[in-house]
Amino acid sequence: MGIIQRGMRTIFLARRTRFLCEARWLVCPSPYRRVHGGGESQQKERFLITTPIFYVNSVPHLGHLYSAVLADTVHRWQQLKGAGGSIFSTGTDEHGLKIQQAAVSHGKDSLQFCDEVSQHFRDLFSKSHVGHTDFIRTTESGHRKAVEHFWRKLQSAGYIYQGKYEGWYSTSDEAFVPDNKVMDSVDKTTGKNIKVAMETGSQVEWMEEENYMFRLSEFGPRLLKWLDSNPRAVYPSKYRSLVRGWLEEGLEDLSVSRQRDRLPWGIPVPDDSTQTIYVWLDALVNYLTVCGYPDNHHAHWPADCHVVGKDIVRFHAVYWPAFLMAAGLDPPRSVVTHSHWLMESQKMSKSKGNVVDPFDRIQRYSADGLRYFLLKHGVLEADGDYSDEKVVKVLNADLAGNIGGLLNRCLATSLNPTQTFPAFSADMFPMHLGKKSNSLATEEDYKLLKTLQELPGSVDQHYENFHIYKVLEETMLCVKQANGFVHRHKPWKLGDSPQDREWAGTVLHVAMETLRVSGILLQPVMPDLMSRLLSRLGVEETERSWSDAEKVPCAEGIEAPYVGRTLGADKGVLFQRLQKKN
Ligand code: MSP
């Protein structure tokens, strides 16, 4: 419950330091705070984090994996801090014109097609250690019931009316596009003149239909209030400003159904089987379905965090909170928005043929290697350019070199013949510099211990801010400092005298403490690799929680309980160095 306790602490801090909010969640009202919601909500107790649900029109690519790995890492961090009973949901978005057309083009029945592609996403997540608690498919009957109930709520509250939609529609984005957001273009394959959406570049078609409209135009002021009173409503600030701009421009009512004769692949509008519910309304409700809506969602709602890519921020930060407000539910606490992965400066997309196959890259680099790269080079605010050369360089330097190198040094049988966790000598490395005559520790060595003690606190803030690259940078720096420390004292050059052996053990102890603490803190990013590291160091499963990383006994003048313990079995190199040309 660490995060909730912190949330409570921040309530009081927030009064004086609101202006610092973007820099640190610690000083803002945490989006994870327990609140007593208005409307239909009751007391919320449990953490809920989600990924978008993925379209099944084609198999997953690296960009999809990134959304999921980011959410998974933050969820694992929450769990490491003790958040129990949380939900981390993902799944597949299976209705709509785009999927209907994809099934036809593959000559398959729609559901059979969805079954197959959805399974690819499941496989990918299981291979890449994405530990979701729920995997939802919008074709499930439980979801259909939730959508029907939600629709009826909107309707009975008076927010849905029958109307006519005349305008542009992009099937690729499954989005209605206003006239002033459409421009002329030429289809590269046919050479024909077409219209495209300015924001996404995808082709739009004119559509005129009788359908149901949602009174989105009424929600501008309430949405602005939500945005302005909650610094994390849309995060980071770049996207918050974007959303603010849209709200200030004013909102138009939104078509929320399609004629069923044109779009049979979807959930029919309750009590009107001539209409199909708009795929985005259907899809967004998945977040409620996973927490038991309409009967049992109270413990989890509102969602703490929806992780989304920048292309779908409008749906999550404008439509979704408005739908929720209309249905008498609280809007989400936070919509965390990330940028995209590019391939040679172009957005990855199947039509461009430049997608990176995550299954293939997991085979080359291991799941945790790929996760490490994505999180080290992916930042929320800016697009990242993928290249295999970069992956090889980063993984060799950080995992094979920095962490793997330190582990090898500490555990080499020549240096550690008994294969036990060595003792720390408080005489040779006293708590304070220069306090004892036989102290061998230098000023630099004290700096290492200080960095190690401070690491959990600062890494914690980086996780909270979704600055995973900073988590990795700082931890790697600390490991680097430990490598420097070992190098400085060269334990392999020490002799066999009891004093020399005591000092060699002390040096190894400090280096292994660095690996232990770093290993615990990096578990959310590389669950498998760090588990192997910790096992090799002899750290028990019950000693791998966040609070275990916060304790560095040797720096506190306490004897560590694991001193003298036999190390875990040697199961080979931690991370195999990669060849340049993979
Ligand atoms: N089905 C909708 C989401 C509905 S949620 C209620 C959808 N699906 S998607 O498959 O197109 O995209 C899913 C996620 O993958 C989005 O967050 C999107 O931003 C992300 N990515 C797709 N391509 C991407 C990159 N090239 N890079 C990073 N993420 C990208 O939208």
Coordinates of C-alpha atoms and ligand atoms in Angstrom, one line a residue:
M1 CA 0.0 0.0 0.0
G2 CA 3.1 2.2 -0.3
I3 CA 1.7 4.3 -3.1
I4 CA -1.6 5.0 -1.3
Q5 CA 0.2 6.1 1.8
R6 CA 2.3 8.4 -0.2
G7 CA -0.8 9.7 -1.9
M8 CA -2.1 10.6 1.5
R9 CA 1.1 12.4 2.4
T10 CA 1.0 14.4 -0.7
I11 CA -2.4 15.9 0.0
F12 CA -0.9 18.1 2.5
L13 CA 2.2 18.9 0.6
A14 CA 0.3 19.9 -2.5
R15 CA -1.1 23.0 -0.9
R16 CA 2.2 24.8 -0.8
T17 CA 4.0 23.4 -3.8
R18 CA 1.4 23.0 -6.5
F19 CA 3.5 25.0 -8.9
L20 CA 6.1 22.3 -8.9
C21 CA 3.7 19.6 -10.0
E22 CA 5.0 18.9 -13.4
A23 CA 8.4 18.2 -12.1
R24 CA 7.5 15.7 -9.4
W25 CA 4.4 13.7 -8.6
L26 CA 5.6 13.6 -5.1
V27 CA 4.5 17.2 -4.5
C28 CA 1.2 16.9 -6.3
P29 CA -2.0 15.3 -5.3
S30 CA -1.0 11.8 -6.5
P31 CA -3.3 10.3 -9.1
Y32 CA -3.2 7.2 -7.0
R33 CA -4.8 8.8 -4.0
R34 CA -7.8 7.2 -2.5
V35 CA -10.8 9.4 -3.1
H36 CA -14.4 9.4 -2.4
G37 CA -15.9 9.8 -5.9
G38 CA -19.0 11.6 -6.8
G39 CA -21.8 10.3 -9.0
E40 CA -22.1 6.5 -9.1
S41 CA -18.7 6.0 -7.6
Q42 CA -18.1 4.7 -4.1
Q43 CA -14.9 4.4 -2.1
K44 CA -12.1 3.3 -4.4
E45 CA -9.5 1.0 -2.9
R46 CA -7.5 -0.7 -5.7
F47 CA -5.0 0.4 -8.3
L48 CA -6.0 0.2 -11.9
I49 CA -3.6 0.7 -14.8
T50 CA -4.5 -0.1 -18.4
T51 CA -3.0 -0.3 -21.9
P52 CA -5.1 0.5 -24.9
I53 CA -6.7 -2.5 -26.4
F54 CA -5.0 -3.4 -29.7
Y55 CA -6.7 -3.5 -33.1
V56 CA -6.6 -7.0 -34.5
N57 CA -6.5 -5.9 -38.1
S58 CA -2.8 -7.0 -38.2
V59 CA -0.3 -8.7 -36.0
P60 CA 1.5 -6.8 -33.2
H61 CA 4.6 -4.6 -33.9
L62 CA 7.2 -3.0 -31.7
G63 CA 5.1 0.1 -31.1
H64 CA 2.3 -1.9 -29.6
L65 CA 4.7 -3.7 -27.4
Y66 CA 6.1 -0.4 -26.1
S67 CA 2.6 0.7 -24.8
A68 CA 2.3 -2.6 -23.0
V69 CA 5.8 -2.7 -21.6
L70 CA 5.6 0.8 -20.3
A71 CA 2.3 0.0 -18.4
D72 CA 3.7 -3.3 -17.2
T73 CA 6.8 -1.7 -15.8
V74 CA 4.8 0.8 -13.8
H75 CA 2.5 -1.8 -12.6
R76 CA 5.4 -4.0 -11.5
W77 CA 6.9 -1.1 -9.6
Q78 CA 3.5 -0.6 -7.8
Q79 CA 3.5 -4.3 -6.9
L80 CA 7.1 -4.1 -5.7
K81 CA 6.0 -1.4 -3.4
G82 CA 3.2 -3.5 -2.0
A83 CA 0.1 -2.5 -4.0
G84 CA -2.0 -5.7 -3.7
G85 CA -5.2 -6.5 -5.6
S86 CA -4.4 -4.2 -8.4
I87 CA -5.6 -4.6 -12.0
F88 CA -3.4 -4.3 -15.0
S89 CA -5.5 -4.8 -18.1
T90 CA -4.8 -5.1 -21.7
G91 CA -6.6 -6.8 -24.6
T92 CA -7.8 -6.6 -28.1
D93 CA -10.2 -4.2 -29.9
E94 CA -12.1 -6.4 -32.3
H95 CA -15.1 -4.6 -33.7
G96 CA -15.5 -1.9 -36.4
L97 CA -15.1 -1.4 -40.1
K98 CA -11.4 -1.7 -40.1
I99 CA -11.5 -5.2 -38.6
Q100 CA -14.5 -6.2 -40.7
Q101 CA -12.6 -5.3 -43.8
A102 CA -9.4 -7.0 -42.7
A103 CA -11.3 -10.2 -42.1
V104 CA -12.8 -10.0 -45.5
S105 CA -9.5 -9.4 -47.2
H106 CA -8.0 -12.5 -45.5
G107 CA -11.1 -14.5 -46.6
K108 CA -11.9 -15.3 -43.0
D109 CA -15.0 -15.2 -40.8
S110 CA -14.7 -12.1 -38.6
L111 CA -14.6 -13.9 -35.3
Q112 CA -12.2 -16.6 -36.5
F113 CA -9.9 -13.8 -37.8
C114 CA -10.1 -12.0 -34.4
D115 CA -9.4 -15.2 -32.5
E116 CA -6.2 -15.7 -34.5
V117 CA -4.8 -12.2 -34.3
S118 CA -5.8 -11.7 -30.6
Q119 CA -3.8 -14.9 -29.8
H120 CA -0.7 -13.3 -31.3
F121 CA -1.0 -10.4 -28.9
R122 CA -1.5 -12.8 -26.0
D123 CA 1.6 -14.7 -27.1
L124 CA 3.6 -11.6 -27.5
F125 CA 2.7 -10.4 -24.0
S126 CA 3.5 -13.7 -22.4
K127 CA 6.9 -13.9 -24.2
S128 CA 7.8 -10.4 -23.2
H129 CA 6.9 -10.7 -19.5
V130 CA 3.9 -8.4 -19.7
G131 CA 2.2 -9.5 -16.6
H132 CA -1.4 -8.4 -17.2
T133 CA -4.0 -9.4 -14.7
D134 CA -6.7 -9.2 -17.3
F135 CA -6.8 -9.7 -21.1
I136 CA -10.1 -8.5 -22.5
R137 CA -11.6 -9.0 -25.9
T138 CA -14.4 -6.7 -27.0
T139 CA -16.2 -9.7 -28.6
E140 CA -16.7 -11.3 -25.2
S141 CA -20.3 -11.4 -23.9
G142 CA -19.4 -9.8 -20.6
H143 CA -18.1 -6.8 -22.4
R144 CA -21.2 -6.5 -24.6
K145 CA -23.3 -6.4 -21.5
A146 CA -21.2 -3.6 -20.0
V147 CA -21.4 -1.6 -23.2
E148 CA -25.2 -2.0 -23.4
H149 CA -25.6 -0.9 -19.8
F150 CA -23.3 2.0 -20.4
W151 CA -25.2 3.1 -23.5
R152 CA -28.5 2.9 -21.6
K153 CA -27.0 5.1 -18.9
L154 CA -26.0 7.8 -21.5
Q155 CA -29.4 7.5 -23.1
S156 CA -31.5 7.7 -19.9
A157 CA -29.4 10.7 -18.8
G158 CA -30.5 12.5 -22.0
Y159 CA -27.0 12.7 -23.6
I160 CA -27.9 10.7 -26.7
Y161 CA -30.3 11.8 -29.5
Q162 CA -31.1 10.7 -33.0
G163 CA -29.6 12.8 -35.7
K164 CA -27.8 12.8 -39.0
Y165 CA -24.1 12.7 -39.5
E166 CA -22.7 14.3 -42.6
G167 CA -18.9 14.5 -42.8
W168 CA -15.6 12.7 -43.2
Y169 CA -14.7 9.4 -41.7
S170 CA -11.3 7.7 -41.5
T171 CA -11.7 3.9 -41.3
S172 CA -8.0 3.5 -40.6
D173 CA -8.3 5.7 -37.5
E174 CA -12.0 4.8 -36.9
A175 CA -12.5 8.5 -36.4
F176 CA -14.9 11.3 -37.6
V177 CA -12.8 14.1 -39.0
P178 CA -14.0 17.8 -39.1
D179 CA -13.9 19.6 -42.5
N180 CA -11.2 21.9 -41.4
K181 CA -8.9 19.0 -40.5
V182 CA -9.1 17.4 -44.0
M183 CA -6.7 18.1 -46.9
D184 CA -6.2 17.0 -50.5
S185 CA -3.7 14.3 -51.3
V186 CA -2.8 11.7 -53.9
D187 CA -3.0 8.0 -53.4
K188 CA 0.6 6.7 -53.9
T189 CA -0.5 3.4 -55.4
T190 CA -3.4 4.4 -57.7
G191 CA -2.4 8.0 -58.4
K192 CA -6.0 9.1 -57.6
N193 CA -6.8 12.3 -55.9
I194 CA -8.0 11.6 -52.3
K195 CA -8.8 13.4 -49.1
V196 CA -6.8 12.7 -46.0
A197 CA -6.9 13.6 -42.3
M198 CA -4.3 16.3 -41.6
E199 CA -3.4 14.8 -38.2
T200 CA -2.8 11.2 -39.2
G201 CA -2.5 11.3 -43.0
S202 CA -5.0 8.5 -43.4
Q203 CA -7.6 8.6 -46.1
V204 CA -11.1 9.8 -45.3
E205 CA -14.4 9.2 -47.0
W206 CA -17.6 11.2 -47.1
M207 CA -20.4 9.7 -45.1
E208 CA -24.0 10.6 -44.7
E209 CA -26.0 8.6 -42.2
E210 CA -28.9 8.6 -39.8
N211 CA -27.4 7.7 -36.5
Y212 CA -27.2 8.5 -32.8
M213 CA -25.3 11.5 -31.6
F214 CA -23.7 12.2 -28.2
R215 CA -24.0 15.7 -26.7
L216 CA -20.2 16.2 -26.5
S217 CA -20.6 19.9 -27.0
E218 CA -22.1 20.3 -23.5
F219 CA -18.9 18.9 -21.8
G220 CA -16.3 21.6 -22.6
P221 CA -16.5 23.4 -19.2
R222 CA -16.5 20.2 -17.1
L223 CA -13.6 18.8 -19.1
L224 CA -11.6 22.0 -18.6
K225 CA -12.3 21.8 -14.9
W226 CA -11.1 18.2 -14.8
L227 CA -8.0 19.1 -16.7
D228 CA -7.2 22.2 -14.7
S229 CA -7.9 20.8 -11.3
N230 CA -5.8 17.7 -11.7
P231 CA -2.2 18.3 -12.9
R232 CA -1.9 14.6 -13.9
A233 CA -5.2 14.4 -15.8
V234 CA -3.2 14.4 -19.0
Y235 CA 0.5 13.8 -18.6
P236 CA 3.1 15.0 -19.7
S237 CA 2.3 18.7 -20.0
K238 CA 2.9 18.7 -23.7
Y239 CA -0.2 16.6 -24.3
R240 CA -2.1 18.4 -21.6
S241 CA -1.6 21.6 -23.5
L242 CA -2.8 19.9 -26.7
V243 CA -6.0 18.7 -25.0
R244 CA -6.5 22.1 -23.5
G245 CA -6.3 23.7 -27.0
W246 CA -8.9 21.3 -28.3
L247 CA -11.2 22.1 -25.5
E248 CA -10.8 25.8 -26.0
E249 CA -11.6 25.5 -29.7
G250 CA -14.9 24.1 -28.6
L251 CA -16.5 20.6 -29.1
E252 CA -19.0 19.4 -31.5
D253 CA -21.5 16.6 -30.8
L254 CA -20.2 13.2 -31.7
S255 CA -21.8 10.4 -33.8
V256 CA -21.8 7.3 -31.7
S257 CA -23.4 4.8 -34.0
R258 CA -23.2 3.5 -37.6
Q259 CA -25.9 2.0 -39.8
R260 CA -25.9 -1.7 -39.2
D261 CA -26.3 -2.5 -42.9
R262 CA -22.9 -0.8 -43.4
L263 CA -21.3 -2.0 -40.3
P264 CA -22.7 -5.3 -39.0
W265 CA -19.4 -6.2 -37.1
G266 CA -20.1 -4.5 -33.7
I267 CA -22.5 -4.3 -30.8
P268 CA -26.0 -3.4 -31.8
V269 CA -27.5 -0.3 -30.2
P270 CA -29.9 -1.5 -27.5
D271 CA -33.5 -1.5 -28.7
D272 CA -32.5 -0.4 -32.2
S273 CA -31.0 -3.3 -34.2
T274 CA -30.6 -1.1 -37.3
Q275 CA -27.6 0.7 -35.7
T276 CA -24.2 -0.5 -34.4
I277 CA -22.4 1.2 -31.5
Y278 CA -19.4 3.3 -32.6
V279 CA -16.3 1.2 -32.1
W280 CA -14.5 3.7 -29.9
L281 CA -17.4 3.9 -27.5
D282 CA -17.4 0.1 -27.4
A283 CA -13.7 0.0 -27.0
L284 CA -13.3 2.6 -24.2
V285 CA -15.8 0.8 -22.1
N286 CA -13.3 -2.1 -21.8
Y287 CA -11.7 -0.2 -19.0
L288 CA -14.9 -0.5 -17.0
T289 CA -15.6 -4.1 -18.1
V290 CA -12.3 -5.3 -16.6
C291 CA -13.3 -4.0 -13.2
G292 CA -16.7 -5.6 -13.1
Y293 CA -19.0 -2.9 -14.4
P294 CA -21.9 -2.5 -14.0
D295 CA -22.1 -4.1 -10.6
N296 CA -18.6 -4.5 -9.1
H297 CA -16.4 -1.7 -10.4
H298 CA -16.5 0.5 -7.4
A299 CA -13.3 -0.8 -5.7
H300 CA -11.3 0.0 -8.8
W301 CA -12.9 3.0 -10.5
P302 CA -11.8 5.6 -11.4
A303 CA -8.8 4.2 -13.3
D304 CA -5.5 5.4 -11.9
C305 CA -3.7 5.4 -15.2
H306 CA -4.5 4.9 -18.8
V307 CA -1.3 4.5 -20.8
V308 CA -1.9 5.6 -24.4
G309 CA 0.0 6.5 -27.5
K310 CA -0.2 10.1 -28.7
D311 CA -2.4 9.2 -31.7
I312 CA -5.3 8.2 -29.4
V313 CA -5.1 10.9 -26.7
R314 CA -8.2 12.7 -28.0
F315 CA -10.3 9.6 -27.5
H316 CA -9.0 9.1 -24.0
A317 CA -8.7 12.7 -22.8
V318 CA -11.9 14.2 -24.4
Y319 CA -14.4 11.6 -25.4
W320 CA -13.8 9.1 -22.6
P321 CA -14.0 11.5 -19.6
A322 CA -17.1 13.1 -21.2
F323 CA -18.8 9.7 -21.7
L324 CA -18.0 8.9 -18.1
M325 CA -19.3 12.1 -16.7
A326 CA -22.5 11.6 -18.7
A327 CA -22.9 8.1 -17.3
G328 CA -22.4 9.5 -13.7
L329 CA -18.9 8.1 -13.2
D330 CA -15.6 9.8 -12.4
P331 CA -13.1 10.5 -15.2
P332 CA -9.8 8.7 -15.0
R333 CA -7.1 10.1 -12.7
S334 CA -4.5 10.1 -15.3
V335 CA -4.0 9.7 -19.1
V336 CA -0.3 9.1 -19.5
T337 CA 0.6 9.7 -23.1
H338 CA 3.7 8.4 -24.9
S339 CA 5.2 9.3 -28.3
H340 CA 5.9 6.8 -31.1
W341 CA 8.7 4.6 -32.3
L342 CA 9.9 5.5 -35.7
M343 CA 11.9 3.5 -38.2
E344 CA 14.3 5.7 -40.0
S345 CA 12.3 8.7 -39.0
Q346 CA 9.0 7.3 -40.3
K347 CA 6.1 6.0 -38.1
M348 CA 6.0 2.3 -38.2
S349 CA 3.1 1.0 -40.1
K350 CA 2.3 -2.1 -42.0
S351 CA 1.3 -0.2 -45.1
K352 CA 4.8 1.4 -45.2
G353 CA 6.3 -2.0 -44.7
N354 CA 8.7 -0.7 -42.0
V355 CA 7.4 -2.4 -38.9
V356 CA 9.8 -4.1 -36.5
D357 CA 8.7 -7.6 -35.6
P358 CA 8.9 -7.9 -31.8
F359 CA 8.9 -11.7 -31.8
D360 CA 12.0 -11.7 -34.0
R361 CA 13.7 -9.1 -31.7
I362 CA 12.9 -11.0 -28.6
Q363 CA 14.7 -14.0 -30.1
R364 CA 17.7 -11.8 -30.9
Y365 CA 18.0 -9.8 -27.8
S366 CA 15.8 -11.7 -25.2
A367 CA 12.6 -10.2 -23.8
D368 CA 14.3 -8.3 -21.1
G369 CA 17.0 -7.0 -23.4
L370 CA 14.3 -5.6 -25.7
R371 CA 12.4 -4.1 -22.8
Y372 CA 15.5 -2.5 -21.5
F373 CA 16.2 -0.9 -24.8
L374 CA 12.6 0.3 -25.3
L375 CA 12.6 1.9 -21.9
K376 CA 16.1 3.4 -22.0
H377 CA 15.5 5.0 -25.4
G378 CA 11.7 5.7 -25.2
V379 CA 10.6 9.0 -23.6
L380 CA 7.1 10.2 -23.3
E381 CA 7.6 13.6 -25.0
A382 CA 9.6 12.7 -28.2
D383 CA 9.5 10.0 -30.8
G384 CA 12.2 7.5 -30.7
D385 CA 14.1 6.1 -33.7
Y386 CA 14.6 2.4 -33.6
S387 CA 17.7 0.8 -35.0
D388 CA 19.3 -2.6 -34.3
E389 CA 22.8 -1.1 -34.1
K390 CA 21.6 1.1 -31.2
V391 CA 20.1 -1.9 -29.4
V392 CA 23.3 -4.0 -29.7
K393 CA 25.4 -1.1 -28.5
V394 CA 23.2 -0.3 -25.5
L395 CA 22.7 -3.9 -24.4
N396 CA 26.4 -4.7 -24.7
A397 CA 27.5 -1.6 -22.8
D398 CA 24.9 -1.8 -20.0
L399 CA 23.9 -5.4 -19.5
A400 CA 26.8 -7.4 -20.7
G401 CA 29.5 -4.8 -19.8
N402 CA 28.4 -2.8 -16.8
I403 CA 26.1 -5.2 -14.8
G404 CA 27.4 -8.4 -16.2
G405 CA 31.0 -7.3 -15.8
L406 CA 30.6 -6.4 -12.1
L407 CA 28.8 -9.6 -11.4
N408 CA 31.6 -11.6 -13.0
R409 CA 34.3 -9.8 -11.0
C410 CA 32.5 -10.3 -7.7
L411 CA 31.8 -13.9 -8.2
A412 CA 34.9 -15.2 -9.9
T413 CA 36.1 -18.2 -8.0
S414 CA 39.6 -16.8 -7.9
L415 CA 38.3 -13.9 -5.8
N416 CA 35.5 -15.6 -4.1
P417 CA 36.6 -19.3 -3.7
T418 CA 34.0 -20.1 -1.0
Q419 CA 31.2 -18.8 -3.2
T420 CA 29.6 -17.0 -0.2
F421 CA 28.4 -13.5 0.4
P422 CA 31.5 -11.9 1.9
A423 CA 31.7 -10.0 5.2
F424 CA 32.0 -6.3 5.5
S425 CA 34.7 -4.9 7.8
A426 CA 33.5 -1.9 9.8
D427 CA 37.1 -1.3 10.9
M428 CA 38.4 -1.0 7.4
F429 CA 35.4 0.9 6.1
P430 CA 34.1 2.7 9.1
M431 CA 30.8 4.7 9.0
H432 CA 32.7 8.0 8.7
L433 CA 35.8 8.9 6.7
G434 CA 39.1 9.0 8.6
K435 CA 37.6 8.0 11.9
K436 CA 39.7 4.9 12.4
S437 CA 43.4 4.3 11.9
N438 CA 43.2 1.1 9.9
S439 CA 40.5 2.4 7.6
L440 CA 41.3 1.8 3.9
A441 CA 38.2 3.5 2.4
T442 CA 38.7 6.7 0.4
E443 CA 36.4 9.7 -0.1
E444 CA 35.2 8.2 -3.4
D445 CA 34.2 5.0 -1.7
Y446 CA 31.9 7.0 0.7
K447 CA 30.4 8.6 -2.3
L448 CA 29.5 5.2 -3.7
L449 CA 27.7 4.2 -0.5
K450 CA 25.9 7.5 -0.4
T451 CA 24.7 7.1 -4.0
L452 CA 23.6 3.6 -3.2
Q453 CA 21.6 4.7 -0.2
E454 CA 19.9 7.5 -2.2
L455 CA 19.2 5.4 -5.2
P456 CA 15.8 3.9 -4.2
G457 CA 14.4 7.3 -3.3
S458 CA 15.3 9.0 -6.6
V459 CA 14.5 6.0 -8.7
D460 CA 11.1 5.9 -7.0
Q461 CA 10.3 9.4 -8.2
H462 CA 11.4 8.5 -11.7
Y463 CA 9.1 5.5 -11.9
E464 CA 6.3 7.7 -10.6
N465 CA 7.0 10.2 -13.3
F466 CA 7.2 7.6 -16.0
H467 CA 10.8 8.6 -16.6
I468 CA 12.0 5.1 -16.9
Y469 CA 15.1 6.2 -18.9
K470 CA 16.2 8.1 -15.8
V471 CA 15.7 5.0 -13.6
L472 CA 18.0 3.2 -15.9
E473 CA 20.5 6.0 -16.3
E474 CA 20.9 6.5 -12.6
T475 CA 21.1 2.9 -11.7
M476 CA 23.7 2.3 -14.4
L477 CA 25.7 5.2 -13.1
C478 CA 25.7 3.7 -9.7
V479 CA 26.8 0.3 -11.0
K480 CA 29.5 2.1 -13.0
Q481 CA 30.7 3.8 -9.7
A482 CA 30.9 0.3 -8.2
N483 CA 32.9 -1.0 -11.1
G484 CA 35.3 2.0 -10.6
F485 CA 35.5 1.2 -6.9
V486 CA 36.5 -2.4 -7.5
H487 CA 39.0 -1.3 -10.1
R488 CA 40.4 1.3 -7.7
H489 CA 41.1 -1.3 -4.9
K490 CA 42.0 -4.2 -7.2
P491 CA 41.1 -7.0 -4.8
W492 CA 42.7 -9.5 -7.2
K493 CA 46.1 -7.9 -6.4
L494 CA 45.7 -8.3 -2.6
G495 CA 47.7 -11.0 -0.9
D496 CA 46.7 -13.9 1.4
S497 CA 47.2 -12.2 4.8
P498 CA 44.1 -12.1 7.0
Q499 CA 44.0 -8.3 6.7
D500 CA 44.2 -8.4 2.9
R501 CA 41.5 -11.0 2.8
E502 CA 39.3 -8.9 5.1
W503 CA 39.7 -5.9 2.9
A504 CA 39.1 -7.9 -0.4
G505 CA 35.9 -9.3 1.2
T506 CA 34.8 -5.8 2.1
V507 CA 35.3 -4.5 -1.4
L508 CA 33.3 -7.4 -2.8
H509 CA 30.6 -6.9 -0.2
V510 CA 30.1 -3.3 -1.2
A511 CA 30.1 -4.2 -4.9
M512 CA 27.6 -7.0 -4.4
E513 CA 25.4 -4.7 -2.3
T514 CA 25.3 -2.4 -5.4
L515 CA 24.2 -5.3 -7.5
R516 CA 21.6 -6.4 -5.0
V517 CA 20.0 -3.0 -4.7
S518 CA 20.2 -2.3 -8.4
G519 CA 18.8 -5.7 -9.1
I520 CA 15.8 -5.1 -6.9
L521 CA 15.1 -1.7 -8.3
L522 CA 15.3 -2.9 -11.9
Q523 CA 13.0 -5.8 -11.5
P524 CA 10.0 -3.9 -13.0
V525 CA 12.0 -3.3 -16.2
M526 CA 13.7 -6.7 -16.5
P527 CA 11.9 -9.2 -14.3
D528 CA 13.6 -12.3 -15.6
L529 CA 17.1 -11.0 -15.9
M530 CA 17.0 -9.4 -12.5
S531 CA 15.6 -12.5 -10.9
R532 CA 18.5 -14.4 -12.2
L533 CA 20.9 -11.8 -10.9
L534 CA 19.4 -11.8 -7.5
S535 CA 19.3 -15.6 -7.3
R536 CA 23.0 -15.8 -8.2
L537 CA 23.7 -13.3 -5.4
G538 CA 21.8 -15.6 -3.0
V539 CA 19.0 -13.1 -2.4
E540 CA 15.9 -15.0 -1.3
E541 CA 12.5 -14.4 -3.1
T542 CA 11.3 -12.8 0.2
E543 CA 14.1 -10.3 0.2
R544 CA 13.4 -8.6 -3.1
S545 CA 10.8 -5.9 -2.2
W546 CA 11.3 -2.2 -2.4
S547 CA 12.0 -1.9 1.3
D548 CA 14.8 -4.4 0.9
A549 CA 16.5 -2.1 -1.5
E550 CA 16.1 0.8 0.9
K551 CA 18.3 -1.0 3.5
V552 CA 22.1 -1.0 2.9
P553 CA 23.2 -2.6 6.2
C554 CA 26.9 -1.9 5.8
A555 CA 26.3 1.8 5.4
E556 CA 24.2 1.8 8.6
G557 CA 26.7 -0.1 10.8
I558 CA 24.5 -3.2 10.8
E559 CA 25.6 -6.7 10.0
A560 CA 23.7 -7.9 6.8
P561 CA 21.7 -11.1 7.4
Y562 CA 23.0 -12.6 4.2
V563 CA 26.7 -12.4 5.1
G564 CA 28.3 -15.9 4.9
R565 CA 25.3 -17.2 2.9
T566 CA 26.1 -19.5 0.0
L567 CA 25.6 -17.9 -3.3
G568 CA 23.1 -19.2 -5.9
A569 CA 24.2 -21.7 -8.5
D570 CA 26.2 -20.4 -11.5
K571 CA 23.8 -20.7 -14.4
G572 CA 26.1 -19.1 -17.0
V573 CA 26.7 -15.6 -18.2
L574 CA 24.0 -13.2 -17.1
F575 CA 23.7 -11.4 -20.5
Q576 CA 25.5 -12.8 -23.5
R577 CA 27.4 -10.1 -25.4
L578 CA 25.7 -9.5 -28.8
Q579 CA 27.5 -9.6 -32.1
K580 CA 27.6 -6.3 -33.9
K581 CA 25.9 -7.7 -37.0
N582 CA 22.8 -9.5 -35.8
Ligands
MSP1 N1 -7.8 0.1 -30.6 C1 -7.3 1.4 -30.4 C2 -7.2 1.7 -28.9 C3 -8.5 1.5 -28.2 S1 -8.3 1.8 -26.5 C4 -9.8 1.9 -25.9 C5 -5.9 1.5 -31.0 N2 -5.3 0.4 -31.3 S2 -3.9 0.3 -32.0 O1 -3.6 -1.1 -32.1 O2 -3.9 1.1 -33.2 O3 -2.8 1.0 -31.1 C6 -2.6 0.6 -29.8 C7 -1.5 1.3 -29.1 O4 -0.3 1.1 -29.8 C8 -1.7 2.9 -29.1 O5 -1.3 3.3 -27.8 C9 -0.7 3.4 -30.1 O6 -0.3 4.7 -29.9 C10 0.4 2.4 -30.0 N3 1.2 2.4 -31.1 C11 0.9 2.1 -32.4 N4 2.0 2.4 -33.2 C12 3.0 2.9 -32.4 C13 4.3 3.2 -32.6 N5 4.9 3.2 -33.8 N6 5.1 3.6 -31.6 C14 4.6 3.5 -30.3 N7 3.3 3.2 -30.1 C15 2.5 3.0 -31.1 O7 -5.5 2.6 -31.2

